[in-house]
Amino acid sequence: MNSCKLLLCLLFQFVAFLPALAGNSDVSREYEQQVQSLEQRIEELENQIKDLVEDKSEVTELAPEEISPQPIQPTGNEKLLPDISIIVDTLGTISTTKLEPNRDQIQIRGIELGIQGYLYPQIRGDVFITAEGEELSIGVEEAYASFLQIGNTDLSLNVGKKFINFGKNNPAHREEWPFVTQPFAIRNLLNPEEGLTGQGAQVNYLLPLKGNFFCQAEVGIWKPSAHHHHEHAEGVEHHELGIRVHDRLYTGRLWLSKPVQDFAELEVGMSMAGGKGEESLGNPKTRLYGVDLTYRAWPAAHKQILLQAEAVRQKRCLAEGDGARNGYYLLYSYRTNKYNEVGIRYDWASLPAPEIGHDSGLSAIYTMRLTETSYMRLQVTKGSSNSSDDYLSTFLQFVWGLGPHSHELQ
């Protein structure tokens, strides 16, 4: 009853309002225009809803395999464009001994061009071309493909020419060393200057250990690169250094790493290699054994403590005399902040059999990092050798890089 009364009241009010509305033609026209505009807008919205419903019905009628997403335009590595980098190593040397062939000189020790990229999601290619020596002779330092995973196994594979994974220092590029000069143990017993390289293949197996242990076993077969003469100035005795295996070199390495607390890491490695020596030595059976220990700690932001030790034993089965020779180095390095690092290294290494004698030295090292990809390093070495009296050598190194490979240099 109350609802009917309310409706009648509203109807009477509306009827009473009509004459006033009709008497005002301007208000009437404005009202009609607003109504027409609203009706047109409603019609447009209805048409849009109708189109959306039709599009949806067409998509749902397609089979799942017929629905193809819009292709994503590939960029960077997806286009198989390699990363190209260059690193330049400049060295100035002052020394009191003729054992340093480039003493009292400033020269470019090496230029490295890196070309790297993915050939496939699980296959990577790395090529490093270098220019070294007084004439900056061009050569291939490394060129290898890495199969990062073979099937669904924990196996991986490296094929090509590369630094052989023996010990801790030998596989690293020169700009990644935490010092200027190569340790005597690597120079005398593996290969001088650039380290031991070879062409061949290496299979890696990641052991499925539980916990925070990382353990990897590696075996390889290589054709070693030609050994180098360790040249000195005229009048200084020359020594044939390195392993000097001419045919095939078989290698193996087992290394394990584990976090220590929340800010440190401990790594232990064991390496071995063997092959037949050069004909000039009588083709002796030659063996290399190595062990390395590395401890890294990050006590605070931009601070790092590095303790590294490596020992190498070379053994040649000679017809006469003892063919076993040993060498090692100890390194302590402390990065005080983002830009400065200080260190000390002690070296001792025999000359390879059948030669007699050894080299030793104590080095102080200071590194100033200019940017993430460039640094200056000062190394002062007090050394001794059977071929020379005690000597003092000072090295000033400047390394700079451009491109993705020139990451923060170690």
Coordinates of C-alpha atoms in Angstrom, one line a residue:
M1 CA 0.0 0.0 0.0
N2 CA 2.8 2.4 0.9
S3 CA 4.6 1.5 -2.3
C4 CA 1.6 2.4 -4.4
K5 CA 1.2 5.8 -2.7
L6 CA 4.9 6.5 -3.4
L7 CA 4.6 5.7 -7.1
L8 CA 1.5 7.8 -7.5
C9 CA 3.3 10.8 -5.8
L10 CA 6.3 10.4 -8.2
L11 CA 3.9 10.2 -11.2
F12 CA 2.0 13.4 -10.2
Q13 CA 5.3 15.3 -9.7
F14 CA 6.6 14.2 -13.1
V15 CA 3.4 15.3 -14.8
A16 CA 3.5 18.6 -13.0
F17 CA 7.1 19.1 -14.3
L18 CA 6.3 18.5 -17.9
P19 CA 4.7 21.9 -18.6
A20 CA 7.7 23.7 -17.1
L21 CA 10.0 21.5 -19.2
A22 CA 8.0 22.1 -22.4
G23 CA 7.9 25.9 -21.7
N24 CA 11.8 26.0 -21.6
S25 CA 12.8 25.0 -25.1
D26 CA 16.6 25.4 -24.4
V27 CA 16.5 23.0 -21.5
S28 CA 14.5 20.6 -23.6
R29 CA 17.0 20.6 -26.5
E30 CA 19.9 20.2 -24.1
Y31 CA 18.3 17.3 -22.5
E32 CA 17.5 15.6 -25.8
Q33 CA 21.2 16.1 -26.9
Q34 CA 22.5 14.5 -23.8
V35 CA 20.1 11.5 -24.2
Q36 CA 21.2 11.0 -27.8
S37 CA 24.9 11.1 -26.8
L38 CA 24.3 8.5 -24.1
E39 CA 22.4 6.3 -26.5
Q40 CA 25.2 6.5 -29.1
R41 CA 27.9 5.7 -26.5
I42 CA 25.8 2.7 -25.2
E43 CA 25.5 1.4 -28.8
E44 CA 29.3 1.7 -29.3
L45 CA 30.0 -0.2 -26.1
E46 CA 27.6 -2.9 -27.1
N47 CA 29.4 -3.3 -30.5
Q48 CA 32.8 -3.6 -28.8
I49 CA 31.5 -6.2 -26.4
K50 CA 30.0 -8.1 -29.3
D51 CA 33.4 -8.1 -31.2
L52 CA 35.3 -9.3 -28.1
V53 CA 32.9 -12.2 -27.6
E54 CA 33.2 -13.2 -31.3
D55 CA 37.1 -13.1 -31.1
K56 CA 37.0 -15.2 -27.9
S57 CA 34.8 -17.9 -29.6
E58 CA 37.2 -18.1 -32.6
V59 CA 40.2 -18.6 -30.4
T60 CA 38.5 -21.3 -28.3
E61 CA 37.6 -23.2 -31.4
L62 CA 41.2 -23.6 -32.4
A63 CA 43.2 -26.6 -31.4
P64 CA 46.0 -26.0 -28.9
E65 CA 48.7 -26.8 -31.5
E66 CA 47.1 -24.2 -33.9
I67 CA 47.6 -21.4 -31.4
S68 CA 51.1 -19.9 -31.9
P69 CA 52.4 -17.0 -29.8
Q70 CA 53.9 -14.0 -31.4
P71 CA 57.6 -14.7 -32.1
I72 CA 60.0 -12.9 -29.9
Q73 CA 62.8 -11.1 -31.7
P74 CA 66.1 -12.6 -30.7
T75 CA 68.8 -10.3 -29.4
G76 CA 72.5 -10.6 -28.4
N77 CA 73.5 -14.2 -27.9
E78 CA 70.2 -15.5 -29.3
K79 CA 71.3 -14.2 -32.7
L80 CA 74.6 -16.2 -32.2
L81 CA 76.6 -13.0 -32.2
P82 CA 79.8 -13.7 -30.2
D83 CA 81.1 -11.5 -27.4
I84 CA 84.3 -9.9 -28.5
S85 CA 86.9 -8.6 -26.0
I86 CA 90.4 -7.4 -25.9
I87 CA 92.9 -7.3 -23.0
V88 CA 96.3 -5.5 -23.2
D89 CA 99.2 -6.3 -20.8
T90 CA 102.0 -3.8 -20.6
L91 CA 105.1 -4.5 -18.5
G92 CA 108.1 -2.4 -17.4
T93 CA 111.1 -4.3 -15.9
I94 CA 114.2 -3.1 -14.0
S95 CA 116.6 -5.8 -12.8
T96 CA 120.1 -6.4 -11.6
T97 CA 120.4 -9.7 -13.4
K98 CA 120.7 -10.8 -17.0
L99 CA 118.3 -13.6 -16.2
E100 CA 115.6 -11.1 -17.1
P101 CA 115.7 -10.9 -20.9
N102 CA 113.6 -7.7 -21.0
R103 CA 115.2 -5.9 -18.2
D104 CA 115.3 -2.1 -18.3
Q105 CA 112.5 -2.1 -20.9
I106 CA 108.9 -1.1 -21.2
Q107 CA 107.0 -3.3 -23.7
I108 CA 103.6 -4.8 -24.4
R109 CA 103.9 -8.3 -23.0
G110 CA 100.8 -9.5 -24.7
I111 CA 97.5 -8.6 -26.4
E112 CA 94.6 -11.0 -26.1
L113 CA 91.6 -11.0 -28.3
G114 CA 88.7 -13.1 -27.0
I115 CA 85.8 -14.3 -29.1
Q116 CA 83.2 -16.2 -27.1
G117 CA 79.6 -17.3 -27.4
Y118 CA 77.1 -20.1 -27.3
L119 CA 76.8 -22.4 -30.3
Y120 CA 73.7 -24.1 -28.7
P121 CA 72.1 -23.8 -25.2
Q122 CA 74.5 -26.4 -23.8
I123 CA 77.5 -25.8 -26.1
R124 CA 79.9 -22.9 -25.7
G125 CA 82.8 -21.8 -27.9
D126 CA 85.9 -19.8 -26.7
V127 CA 88.7 -18.6 -28.9
F128 CA 91.6 -16.5 -27.6
I129 CA 94.1 -15.1 -30.1
T130 CA 97.3 -13.5 -28.7
A131 CA 100.1 -11.3 -29.9
E132 CA 103.3 -11.7 -27.9
G133 CA 107.0 -11.2 -28.0
E134 CA 109.1 -8.3 -29.3
E135 CA 107.5 -8.6 -32.7
L136 CA 104.0 -9.2 -31.2
S137 CA 103.7 -12.5 -33.1
I138 CA 100.2 -13.6 -33.5
G139 CA 99.1 -17.1 -32.3
V140 CA 96.1 -19.0 -31.0
E141 CA 96.3 -19.3 -27.2
E142 CA 93.1 -21.2 -26.8
A143 CA 90.3 -22.4 -29.1
Y144 CA 87.9 -25.0 -27.7
A145 CA 84.3 -26.0 -27.5
S146 CA 82.6 -26.8 -24.1
F147 CA 79.8 -29.3 -24.0
L148 CA 78.4 -28.1 -20.6
Q149 CA 76.2 -31.2 -20.1
I150 CA 76.1 -34.5 -22.0
G151 CA 72.5 -35.7 -22.0
N152 CA 71.0 -35.9 -18.6
T153 CA 74.2 -36.9 -16.9
D154 CA 76.7 -35.0 -14.8
L155 CA 79.3 -35.3 -17.5
S156 CA 80.8 -32.4 -19.5
L157 CA 83.4 -32.2 -22.3
N158 CA 86.0 -29.8 -23.5
V159 CA 87.5 -30.2 -27.0
G160 CA 90.2 -28.2 -28.7
K161 CA 93.3 -26.3 -27.6
K162 CA 93.4 -24.9 -24.1
F163 CA 95.4 -24.5 -21.0
I164 CA 95.6 -27.9 -19.4
N165 CA 93.9 -28.3 -16.0
F166 CA 96.9 -29.1 -14.0
G167 CA 97.1 -27.4 -10.6
K168 CA 95.6 -24.0 -9.8
N169 CA 97.8 -21.5 -11.6
N170 CA 98.4 -23.2 -15.0
P171 CA 94.7 -23.0 -16.3
A172 CA 94.4 -19.2 -15.6
H173 CA 95.1 -16.5 -18.2
R174 CA 98.0 -14.2 -17.4
E175 CA 95.7 -11.2 -16.6
E176 CA 93.9 -13.3 -14.0
W177 CA 97.1 -14.1 -12.0
P178 CA 97.3 -12.3 -8.6
F179 CA 101.0 -11.6 -9.3
V180 CA 103.1 -10.3 -12.3
T181 CA 105.5 -13.2 -13.0
Q182 CA 104.8 -16.9 -13.3
P183 CA 105.8 -19.0 -10.2
F184 CA 109.1 -20.8 -10.7
A185 CA 107.5 -24.2 -10.1
I186 CA 105.2 -23.7 -13.1
R187 CA 107.9 -22.1 -15.2
N188 CA 110.6 -24.8 -14.6
L189 CA 108.5 -28.0 -14.4
L190 CA 105.5 -27.4 -16.6
N191 CA 106.2 -24.8 -19.3
P192 CA 107.7 -21.3 -19.1
E193 CA 106.0 -18.1 -19.8
E194 CA 102.4 -18.9 -20.8
G195 CA 102.0 -22.3 -19.1
L196 CA 101.3 -25.8 -20.3
T197 CA 98.8 -26.0 -23.2
G198 CA 97.7 -28.7 -25.6
Q199 CA 95.2 -29.8 -28.2
G200 CA 92.9 -32.6 -27.3
A201 CA 89.9 -33.4 -25.2
Q202 CA 88.9 -33.5 -21.5
V203 CA 85.9 -35.2 -19.9
N204 CA 84.6 -33.8 -16.6
Y205 CA 82.4 -35.6 -14.1
L206 CA 80.6 -33.7 -11.3
L207 CA 80.3 -36.1 -8.4
P208 CA 76.8 -36.2 -6.8
L209 CA 77.9 -35.4 -3.2
K210 CA 75.5 -34.3 -0.6
G211 CA 75.7 -31.2 1.5
N212 CA 77.7 -28.2 0.5
F213 CA 80.6 -30.2 -1.2
F214 CA 81.6 -29.6 -4.8
C215 CA 83.7 -32.3 -6.2
Q216 CA 84.8 -32.8 -9.8
A217 CA 87.0 -35.4 -11.5
E218 CA 88.7 -34.6 -14.9
V219 CA 90.6 -36.8 -17.3
G220 CA 92.1 -35.7 -20.6
I221 CA 94.4 -36.6 -23.5
W222 CA 96.5 -33.9 -25.2
K223 CA 99.1 -33.2 -27.8
P224 CA 101.3 -30.7 -25.9
S225 CA 102.3 -27.4 -27.5
A226 CA 106.0 -27.1 -28.4
H227 CA 108.1 -26.2 -25.3
H228 CA 109.9 -22.9 -25.2
H229 CA 113.5 -22.1 -24.6
H230 CA 114.0 -19.9 -21.5
E231 CA 116.1 -17.3 -23.1
H232 CA 118.5 -15.0 -21.3
A233 CA 120.9 -12.3 -22.5
E234 CA 124.0 -13.2 -24.3
G235 CA 126.6 -14.9 -22.1
V236 CA 124.1 -16.3 -19.7
E237 CA 123.6 -20.1 -19.5
H238 CA 120.4 -21.4 -21.2
H239 CA 118.1 -24.0 -19.6
E240 CA 115.6 -26.3 -21.2
L241 CA 112.6 -25.9 -19.0
G242 CA 109.2 -27.6 -18.8
I243 CA 107.8 -31.1 -19.0
R244 CA 109.0 -31.6 -22.6
V245 CA 106.6 -34.4 -23.6
H246 CA 106.4 -34.5 -27.4
D247 CA 103.7 -37.1 -28.2
R248 CA 100.6 -37.6 -26.0
L249 CA 100.1 -36.3 -22.5
Y250 CA 97.5 -38.0 -20.3
T251 CA 96.1 -35.8 -17.5
G252 CA 93.8 -36.2 -14.5
R253 CA 92.6 -33.9 -11.8
L254 CA 90.3 -34.2 -8.7
W255 CA 89.3 -31.1 -6.9
L256 CA 87.0 -30.4 -4.0
S257 CA 85.6 -27.2 -2.6
K258 CA 83.5 -26.5 0.5
P259 CA 82.2 -23.3 2.1
V260 CA 83.7 -22.5 5.5
Q261 CA 81.2 -20.7 7.8
D262 CA 79.3 -18.0 5.9
F263 CA 82.2 -15.9 4.5
A264 CA 85.0 -18.3 3.4
E265 CA 85.7 -21.2 1.0
L266 CA 88.3 -23.9 1.1
E267 CA 89.5 -25.7 -2.1
V268 CA 91.8 -28.7 -2.4
G269 CA 93.0 -30.2 -5.7
M270 CA 95.2 -33.1 -6.8
S271 CA 96.6 -33.3 -10.4
M272 CA 98.7 -35.7 -12.4
A273 CA 100.0 -36.0 -15.9
G274 CA 102.2 -38.4 -17.9
G275 CA 103.7 -39.1 -21.3
K276 CA 106.8 -39.9 -23.2
G277 CA 109.6 -37.4 -23.1
E278 CA 111.4 -35.8 -26.1
E279 CA 113.9 -37.8 -28.2
S280 CA 116.7 -35.6 -27.2
L281 CA 116.2 -36.8 -23.6
G282 CA 116.0 -40.4 -24.7
N283 CA 112.2 -40.6 -24.7
P284 CA 112.0 -41.1 -21.0
K285 CA 108.7 -41.9 -19.3
T286 CA 107.8 -38.6 -17.6
R287 CA 105.3 -37.9 -14.8
L288 CA 103.9 -34.8 -13.1
Y289 CA 102.2 -34.8 -9.7
G290 CA 100.7 -31.8 -8.1
V291 CA 98.7 -30.7 -5.1
D292 CA 97.1 -27.3 -4.5
L293 CA 95.3 -25.6 -1.6
T294 CA 93.3 -22.4 -1.8
Y295 CA 91.5 -20.5 1.0
R296 CA 89.4 -17.5 0.3
A297 CA 87.6 -15.3 2.9
W298 CA 85.5 -12.2 2.6
P299 CA 85.4 -10.7 6.1
A300 CA 83.7 -7.5 4.9
A301 CA 82.4 -5.7 1.8
H302 CA 85.2 -5.3 -0.8
K303 CA 87.7 -7.1 1.4
Q304 CA 89.2 -10.5 0.6
I305 CA 91.9 -12.8 2.1
L306 CA 93.6 -15.2 -0.2
L307 CA 95.9 -18.0 0.9
Q308 CA 97.2 -20.3 -1.9
A309 CA 99.8 -23.0 -2.0
E310 CA 100.9 -25.3 -4.8
A311 CA 103.5 -28.0 -5.0
V312 CA 104.7 -29.9 -8.2
R313 CA 106.9 -32.9 -8.6
Q314 CA 108.3 -33.9 -12.0
K315 CA 109.9 -37.3 -12.5
R316 CA 111.8 -38.5 -15.5
C317 CA 112.9 -42.1 -15.8
L318 CA 116.5 -41.4 -17.0
A319 CA 119.1 -44.1 -17.6
E320 CA 121.5 -42.4 -15.2
G321 CA 121.0 -40.2 -12.2
D322 CA 118.0 -39.1 -10.2
G323 CA 115.2 -37.7 -12.5
A324 CA 112.9 -36.4 -9.7
R325 CA 112.6 -32.6 -9.3
N326 CA 110.3 -30.6 -7.0
G327 CA 108.9 -27.0 -6.8
Y328 CA 106.3 -25.0 -4.9
Y329 CA 105.1 -21.6 -4.1
L330 CA 103.2 -19.9 -1.2
L331 CA 101.0 -16.9 -1.6
Y332 CA 99.2 -14.6 0.8
S333 CA 97.1 -11.7 -0.5
Y334 CA 94.8 -9.2 1.2
R335 CA 92.4 -6.9 -0.5
T336 CA 92.0 -4.0 1.9
N337 CA 89.2 -2.3 -0.1
K338 CA 87.7 -2.0 -3.5
Y339 CA 90.8 -0.6 -5.1
N340 CA 93.9 -1.8 -3.2
E341 CA 95.5 -5.2 -2.6
V342 CA 98.8 -6.2 -1.0
G343 CA 100.5 -9.7 -1.1
I344 CA 103.6 -11.7 -0.6
R345 CA 104.8 -14.8 -2.5
Y346 CA 107.7 -17.2 -1.9
D347 CA 109.0 -19.5 -4.7
W348 CA 111.3 -22.4 -4.8
A349 CA 111.8 -24.9 -7.7
S350 CA 114.4 -27.2 -9.1
L351 CA 115.6 -27.2 -12.7
P352 CA 114.2 -30.2 -14.6
A353 CA 116.5 -33.3 -14.8
P354 CA 119.2 -33.9 -15.9
E355 CA 120.1 -30.3 -15.1
I356 CA 121.3 -29.4 -11.6
G357 CA 120.2 -26.3 -9.7
H358 CA 117.2 -24.4 -8.5
D359 CA 115.5 -21.0 -8.5
S360 CA 114.1 -19.2 -5.5
G361 CA 112.6 -15.8 -4.7
L362 CA 110.6 -13.7 -2.3
S363 CA 108.2 -11.2 -3.9
A364 CA 106.2 -8.3 -2.5
I365 CA 103.1 -7.3 -4.5
Y366 CA 100.9 -4.3 -4.6
T367 CA 97.8 -3.9 -6.8
M368 CA 95.8 -0.8 -7.5
R369 CA 92.5 -1.4 -9.3
L370 CA 91.6 1.6 -11.4
T371 CA 88.3 0.1 -12.7
E372 CA 86.7 -3.3 -12.7
T373 CA 88.6 -4.1 -15.9
S374 CA 91.9 -2.4 -15.4
Y375 CA 94.7 -2.4 -12.8
M376 CA 98.3 -1.4 -12.1
R377 CA 100.5 -3.8 -10.2
L378 CA 103.9 -3.4 -8.7
Q379 CA 106.0 -6.5 -7.8
V380 CA 109.5 -6.5 -6.3
T381 CA 111.3 -9.8 -6.3
K382 CA 114.5 -10.7 -4.5
G383 CA 115.7 -13.9 -6.0
S384 CA 118.6 -16.3 -6.4
S385 CA 119.7 -18.8 -9.0
N386 CA 122.6 -21.2 -9.7
S387 CA 123.1 -19.2 -12.9
S388 CA 123.4 -15.9 -11.2
D389 CA 124.2 -14.1 -7.9
D390 CA 121.3 -12.8 -5.8
Y391 CA 119.4 -10.2 -7.7
L392 CA 116.6 -7.7 -7.3
S393 CA 113.9 -7.2 -10.0
T394 CA 111.1 -4.7 -10.1
F395 CA 108.1 -5.1 -12.3
L396 CA 105.4 -2.5 -13.1
Q397 CA 102.4 -3.9 -14.9
F398 CA 99.4 -2.2 -16.4
V399 CA 96.5 -4.3 -17.6
W400 CA 93.3 -2.9 -19.2
G401 CA 90.5 -4.6 -21.0
L402 CA 87.4 -3.8 -23.2
G403 CA 84.4 -6.1 -23.7
P404 CA 82.5 -8.8 -21.8
H405 CA 85.6 -11.1 -21.3
S406 CA 87.4 -8.3 -19.4
H407 CA 85.4 -8.9 -16.3
E408 CA 86.8 -7.9 -12.9
L409 CA 90.4 -9.1 -13.3
Q410 CA 91.8 -11.2 -10.4

